[in-house]
Coordinates of C-alpha atoms and ligand atoms in Angstrom, one line a residue:
M1 CA 0.8 0.3 -0.3
R2 CA 1.0 3.8 -1.0
P3 CA 2.0 6.1 2.2
S4 CA -0.8 8.8 2.6
A5 CA -0.3 12.5 1.6
R6 CA -0.3 13.3 5.0
V7 CA 2.0 10.7 5.4
L8 CA 4.2 11.4 3.1
Q9 CA 4.1 15.4 4.5
F10 CA 4.5 14.0 7.5
L11 CA 8.0 12.2 6.3
E12 CA 9.8 15.1 4.6
R13 CA 8.9 17.5 7.5
Q14 CA 10.2 15.4 9.6
A15 CA 13.3 15.7 7.2
V16 CA 14.2 18.9 7.0
R17 CA 13.7 19.6 10.7
Q18 CA 15.9 17.1 11.5
K19 CA 18.1 18.1 9.5
S20 CA 18.2 21.1 10.9
T21 CA 19.0 23.4 15.2
A22 CA 18.0 26.8 15.2
F23 CA 19.2 29.3 18.2
I24 CA 17.1 32.3 19.3
G25 CA 18.7 35.3 21.3
L26 CA 21.7 36.5 19.2
G27 CA 22.6 39.0 21.7
R28 CA 26.3 39.2 23.2
M29 CA 26.0 35.7 24.3
G30 CA 24.4 33.8 21.9
S31 CA 25.9 35.2 18.1
E32 CA 28.5 34.2 19.8
M33 CA 27.9 30.5 21.2
A34 CA 24.8 30.3 17.2
F35 CA 28.9 31.1 14.8
N36 CA 30.3 28.2 17.2
L37 CA 27.3 25.8 17.5
F38 CA 27.1 26.3 13.1
S39 CA 30.4 26.1 11.9
K40 CA 30.7 23.2 13.7
K41 CA 27.7 21.3 12.4
F42 CA 28.1 23.1 9.4
A43 CA 31.6 21.7 8.9
E44 CA 30.5 17.9 10.2
S45 CA 27.6 17.9 7.5
P46 CA 27.6 21.2 5.0
D47 CA 23.7 20.3 4.2
E48 CA 22.8 21.1 8.0
H49 CA 19.9 23.8 7.8
F50 CA 20.0 26.8 10.1
I51 CA 17.6 29.0 11.3
V52 CA 18.5 32.6 13.8
C53 CA 15.6 34.5 15.7
D54 CA 15.9 37.2 17.3
A55 CA 13.3 40.2 18.7
L56 CA 15.4 43.2 16.8
P57 CA 15.6 41.5 13.3
T58 CA 18.3 42.8 12.7
S59 CA 20.2 40.7 14.6
A60 CA 19.5 37.7 13.6
T61 CA 20.0 39.2 10.1
V62 CA 23.0 40.3 10.1
F63 CA 23.8 37.3 12.2
R64 CA 23.3 35.9 8.9
R65 CA 25.6 37.7 6.8
N66 CA 28.7 37.5 8.7
F67 CA 27.9 33.4 8.7
L68 CA 27.2 33.5 5.7
A69 CA 30.4 35.9 4.5
Q70 CA 33.3 33.2 6.5
F71 CA 30.7 30.5 4.9
P72 CA 29.3 30.8 1.5
G73 CA 28.0 27.7 0.4
A74 CA 25.3 27.9 4.2
Q75 CA 21.8 27.2 4.6
I76 CA 20.9 30.5 6.6
D77 CA 17.7 31.6 7.0
V78 CA 16.1 34.0 10.0
V79 CA 12.7 33.4 11.2
H80 CA 10.7 36.5 13.4
T81 CA 8.8 33.8 15.8
P82 CA 9.9 30.7 18.0
E83 CA 7.0 28.8 16.0
E84 CA 8.7 29.4 12.8
A85 CA 11.4 28.3 14.4
V86 CA 10.2 25.0 16.0
Y87 CA 8.3 24.1 12.0
A88 CA 11.8 24.4 11.0
S89 CA 13.8 22.6 14.0
Q90 CA 13.8 19.6 15.4
T91 CA 16.9 20.7 17.9
V92 CA 16.5 24.9 19.1
V93 CA 18.8 27.0 21.4
T94 CA 18.0 29.9 23.4
M95 CA 19.5 32.4 24.6
L96 CA 17.9 35.4 26.2
P97 CA 17.6 37.6 28.5
S98 CA 15.7 36.6 32.0
S99 CA 12.4 35.2 33.1
P100 CA 10.1 37.5 31.0
Q101 CA 11.8 36.7 27.5
V102 CA 11.8 33.2 28.1
K103 CA 7.6 32.5 28.8
S104 CA 7.1 34.8 25.9
V105 CA 9.2 32.7 23.9
Y106 CA 7.9 29.4 25.3
S107 CA 5.1 29.9 26.5
E108 CA 3.1 33.0 24.8
A109 CA 0.8 33.5 21.0
N110 CA 3.2 32.6 18.0
G111 CA 5.7 30.2 20.6
V112 CA 8.0 27.4 21.0
I113 CA 5.0 24.5 22.7
T114 CA 2.1 26.2 21.2
A115 CA 3.8 25.1 17.4
L116 CA 4.3 22.1 19.8
Q117 CA 1.5 21.4 20.2
S118 CA 0.0 21.5 16.7
L119 CA 2.5 19.2 15.7
G120 CA 1.5 16.7 17.4
G121 CA 2.8 13.9 19.1
A122 CA 4.9 12.4 17.1
E123 CA 6.8 15.2 15.1
S124 CA 6.8 16.8 18.4
A125 CA 8.7 13.2 20.6
H126 CA 11.8 14.1 18.2
S127 CA 11.9 18.0 19.5
L128 CA 14.8 18.8 21.7
F129 CA 15.3 22.4 23.6
I130 CA 18.7 23.8 25.0
D131 CA 17.4 27.3 27.1
S132 CA 20.7 28.6 28.2
T133 CA 19.3 32.2 30.0
T134 CA 20.0 32.1 33.7
L135 CA 16.5 33.3 35.0
D136 CA 14.6 31.7 38.0
V137 CA 14.3 28.3 38.9
E138 CA 10.1 27.9 39.3
V139 CA 10.0 29.7 35.8
A140 CA 12.2 27.4 34.3
R141 CA 10.6 23.9 36.1
S142 CA 7.4 24.8 35.7
V143 CA 9.1 25.7 31.2
A144 CA 9.4 22.8 31.1
V145 CA 6.5 20.5 32.6
D146 CA 4.4 22.1 29.5
V147 CA 7.7 21.3 26.7
I148 CA 7.5 17.7 27.9
K149 CA 4.2 17.4 28.4
T150 CA 4.2 17.5 24.5
G151 CA 6.9 14.6 24.4
A152 CA 9.4 17.1 23.8
Q153 CA 12.9 16.9 25.8
M154 CA 14.2 20.2 27.9
V155 CA 17.3 21.1 30.0
D156 CA 17.9 24.2 31.3
A157 CA 21.7 24.4 30.3
P158 CA 22.6 28.7 31.3
V159 CA 26.5 28.9 31.4
S160 CA 29.8 29.9 33.2
G161 CA 32.8 31.9 31.0
G162 CA 31.5 34.8 30.4
V163 CA 32.0 36.9 26.6
T164 CA 35.0 35.8 25.8
G165 CA 34.3 32.0 27.1
A166 CA 31.4 32.0 24.5
K167 CA 33.9 33.1 21.5
A168 CA 35.8 30.2 22.3
G169 CA 33.7 27.6 22.3
T170 CA 34.8 26.7 26.5
L171 CA 32.3 28.1 28.4
S172 CA 31.0 25.5 30.9
F173 CA 27.4 24.7 31.1
L174 CA 25.3 23.2 34.3
V175 CA 22.6 21.5 32.7
G176 CA 19.3 20.1 34.4
G177 CA 17.1 17.8 33.8
S178 CA 16.7 14.2 33.5
E179 CA 19.3 11.7 32.9
G180 CA 18.0 11.1 28.5
A181 CA 17.5 14.5 27.8
F182 CA 20.8 15.1 29.8
N183 CA 22.4 12.9 26.8
I184 CA 21.5 13.8 23.6
S185 CA 22.1 17.6 24.5
Q186 CA 25.5 16.7 25.5
P187 CA 26.9 16.8 22.1
I188 CA 25.7 20.0 20.7
L189 CA 26.3 21.2 24.0
T190 CA 30.8 20.1 23.4
Y191 CA 30.0 22.4 19.9
M192 CA 30.0 25.7 22.0
G193 CA 32.0 24.5 25.7
K194 CA 33.5 22.2 27.2
R195 CA 32.8 21.5 30.2
I196 CA 29.2 20.1 30.6
I197 CA 28.4 19.4 33.7
H198 CA 24.4 16.9 35.1
C199 CA 23.9 18.4 37.8
G200 CA 20.6 17.5 38.3
P201 CA 16.7 17.3 36.8
S202 CA 14.9 19.9 35.8
G203 CA 16.6 23.9 37.4
A204 CA 19.5 21.8 39.0
G205 CA 21.0 23.8 36.0
L206 CA 19.8 26.9 36.3
G207 CA 20.3 26.6 41.1
A208 CA 23.9 25.5 40.5
K209 CA 24.1 28.9 38.2
I210 CA 22.5 31.0 40.8
C211 CA 24.7 30.2 43.1
N212 CA 27.9 30.7 41.6
N213 CA 26.8 33.9 40.2
L214 CA 26.3 34.8 44.3
V215 CA 29.4 34.0 45.5
L216 CA 31.3 35.9 42.1
G217 CA 28.5 38.9 43.3
V218 CA 29.7 39.3 46.7
Q219 CA 33.7 38.6 45.5
Q220 CA 33.1 41.0 42.6
I221 CA 32.3 44.5 45.3
V222 CA 34.8 43.5 48.4
V223 CA 37.6 43.3 45.8
A224 CA 36.7 46.8 44.7
E225 CA 36.7 47.8 48.2
A226 CA 39.7 46.7 49.2
M227 CA 41.6 47.6 46.1
L228 CA 40.5 51.4 47.1
L229 CA 41.7 51.7 50.4
G230 CA 44.2 49.8 49.9
Q231 CA 45.8 53.4 47.5
K232 CA 43.9 55.3 49.5
L233 CA 47.1 53.2 51.7
G234 CA 49.7 54.5 49.6
L235 CA 49.7 51.4 47.8
D236 CA 50.4 50.8 44.2
P237 CA 46.7 49.1 42.5
A238 CA 50.2 45.9 40.5
I239 CA 51.8 45.9 44.1
L240 CA 47.8 45.2 46.0
A241 CA 46.4 43.2 43.4
G242 CA 50.4 40.8 43.5
V243 CA 49.9 41.0 47.3
I244 CA 46.0 39.7 46.9
N245 CA 46.6 37.3 43.8
S246 CA 49.0 35.4 46.3
S247 CA 47.3 34.7 49.2
T248 CA 44.6 33.9 50.2
G249 CA 42.3 36.8 49.0
G250 CA 42.6 36.1 45.5
C251 CA 39.8 35.1 43.6
W252 CA 38.4 35.7 40.0
A253 CA 37.2 38.6 40.6
S254 CA 40.5 39.6 41.7
S255 CA 43.5 38.4 39.1
V256 CA 41.4 38.0 36.0
N257 CA 38.7 40.6 36.3
N258 CA 40.1 43.3 38.5
P259 CA 37.9 46.5 38.0
V260 CA 41.3 49.0 38.7
P261 CA 43.0 49.6 35.4
R262 CA 46.5 48.0 35.5
S263 CA 46.5 46.0 39.0
L264 CA 47.2 43.6 36.5
L265 CA 49.8 43.9 34.3
D266 CA 49.9 40.9 32.3
K267 CA 46.2 41.2 31.6
S268 CA 43.8 43.2 30.0
P269 CA 40.3 43.2 31.9
P270 CA 37.1 45.3 30.9
C271 CA 38.6 47.9 33.0
E272 CA 41.0 48.5 30.5
R273 CA 38.5 49.2 28.4
N274 CA 36.7 51.9 30.2
Y275 CA 35.0 48.4 31.9
E276 CA 33.5 48.1 28.0
G277 CA 32.6 44.3 26.9
G278 CA 32.3 41.6 30.3
F279 CA 29.0 40.6 31.7
A280 CA 27.4 43.7 32.2
T281 CA 26.2 45.4 35.1
A282 CA 22.1 45.7 34.9
L283 CA 22.8 40.8 34.9
M284 CA 24.5 40.6 38.3
L285 CA 22.3 42.8 39.2
K286 CA 19.3 40.4 38.1
D287 CA 21.2 37.6 38.8
M288 CA 22.0 38.7 42.7
L289 CA 18.1 39.1 42.5
L290 CA 16.9 35.4 41.1
A291 CA 19.6 34.4 44.2
T292 CA 17.8 37.0 46.7
D293 CA 14.5 36.2 45.4
I294 CA 15.1 32.1 45.9
A295 CA 17.0 32.7 49.5
A296 CA 14.1 34.5 50.6
S297 CA 11.3 31.4 49.4
T298 CA 13.6 28.3 50.7
D299 CA 14.2 30.4 54.4
S300 CA 18.4 30.8 53.4
P301 CA 20.0 33.6 54.9
L302 CA 22.0 35.2 52.3
P303 CA 23.3 38.3 54.5
M304 CA 26.3 39.0 52.0
G305 CA 23.6 38.4 48.7
V306 CA 21.4 41.4 49.9
S307 CA 24.6 43.6 50.9
A308 CA 24.9 43.0 47.8
R309 CA 21.7 42.5 45.1
D310 CA 21.7 46.2 47.3
F311 CA 25.0 47.9 46.5
Y312 CA 24.4 46.5 42.7
A313 CA 20.5 48.5 42.8
E314 CA 22.2 51.9 44.1
T315 CA 24.7 51.6 41.8
L316 CA 22.9 51.5 38.9
K317 CA 21.0 54.3 40.6
H318 CA 23.6 56.5 41.0
Q319 CA 25.0 55.7 38.0
P320 CA 22.5 54.4 35.4
D321 CA 25.2 54.5 32.8
L322 CA 27.6 51.7 33.8
A323 CA 24.4 48.7 33.4
Q324 CA 25.2 47.7 30.7
K325 CA 29.4 48.4 31.2
D326 CA 31.1 45.2 33.3
F327 CA 29.6 44.0 36.6
S328 CA 33.6 45.2 38.1
S329 CA 31.9 49.1 37.1
V330 CA 31.2 49.2 40.6
Y331 CA 34.7 50.2 41.7
K332 CA 33.3 53.5 39.9
H333 CA 30.3 54.1 42.4
L334 CA 32.7 53.2 45.8
E335 CA 35.5 55.8 43.8
Q336 CA 32.0 58.1 43.6
I337 CA 31.0 57.8 46.9
G338 CA 34.8 57.6 48.4
R339 CA 35.7 61.5 47.2
K340 CA 32.6 62.4 48.3
D341 CA 33.5 61.9 52.0
Ligands
NAD401 P1 22.0 39.7 25.3 O1 20.8 41.3 26.3 O2 22.7 40.3 25.2 O3 21.5 39.0 24.5 C1 19.8 38.5 24.8 C2 19.3 38.7 23.4 O4 18.1 37.9 23.2 C3 19.3 40.0 22.7 O5 19.7 39.9 21.0 C4 17.7 40.3 22.6 O6 17.5 41.1 21.4 C5 17.4 39.5 22.0 N1 16.2 38.6 22.8 C6 15.1 39.4 23.9 N2 13.9 39.0 24.2 C7 14.1 38.7 23.0 C8 12.2 37.6 22.1 N3 10.9 37.3 22.9 N4 12.2 36.6 21.4 C9 13.9 35.6 20.9 N5 14.6 37.1 21.0 C10 14.8 38.1 22.0 O7 23.0 39.4 27.0 P2 24.2 38.2 27.0 O8 24.7 39.3 27.6 O9 23.8 38.0 25.6 O10 23.3 36.8 28.0 C11 22.0 36.6 27.3 C12 22.2 35.0 28.6 O11 23.2 34.9 29.6 C13 21.2 35.9 30.1 O12 20.4 35.4 31.0 C14 22.8 36.1 30.9 O13 22.0 36.3 32.4 C15 23.5 34.8 30.7 N6 25.1 35.6 30.5 C16 26.0 36.3 30.2 C17 27.1 36.4 30.5 C18 27.3 37.0 30.6 O14 29.1 38.1 30.2 N7 26.8 38.4 28.8 C19 27.9 35.0 31.5 C20 27.1 33.5 31.5 C21 25.6 34.0 31.8

């Protein structure tokens, strides 16, 4: 018996979706991650199809243009809604600012879940969603439940390593999801990162990421405090940074992301470029809020975390121009307070 037109249409679409990967959210991190993912996949399989989508259509068209300039034979298309991305691709990676955007991309009209529901069980079952956004754990879990209900697989896979790691393809992915979902997402994450860690069930990757950024957010402020105090005591910043970094106070915030220009003579942290690039202060405030909110709802005391959150908020209230600068620019706010005193 010949297959019906419906079955043929299904098989045709399944074959197209199977050889297609979509990336939604081409910002500072997403554009670098998508570039690594697509270029490595293209090198392995030149007939792979790539799809890009961003709320700012020019981000997607500029990405496509840059990608084609390096890989002229590649098949890469821009779509305008997450729904279209799901119709086109079986594998979808999302890298968005935070919870509201993830809710919008997955759960609202023209979103991922509507598309999965209309594709139906057989096609949904072959779909994989990797969300690398840093967002609220409960929002992520609830979105994952809705995606998994359609038969698809989903992991939360936030990253550590920043824009430099995204560009170099050396990110660490902290993955939350079932064993099965982790196993199928791991080979895809390997195109963009070096360390892929299964942290536990849905939401566990985000839990780990939020705890790590809580430590980082506090440390960056205290390093700024110590570097300012040291200079007021007459110390040369390079000598002071050298002492801290070879002593018990040393940490990433002091040895790689030191906030004082000319303190790390062999490195070029964002402070050497007027705090351009790096991890935006607004995003660090968002992560401190994620930590303090989840801590409040789990009765986990965060005396340092709450103070740090309030200091990032105060910094942006008084110096809103620092919002998109690297978060080590909190040093600028400390300096300003120090001058007033
Ligand atoms: P970004 O603001 O540069 O990029 C976000 C992108 O998402 C933008 O291009 C934006 O237009 C797009 N977007 C927003 N809403 C959308 C929607 N509804 N549909 C489609 N696209 C939409 O942010 P980023 O620096 O790339 O960070 C992304 C995530 O990674 C954040 O959760 C951040 O906390 C996390 N992160 C960032 C860094 C870093 O160093 N920048 C490091 C680790 C983790």
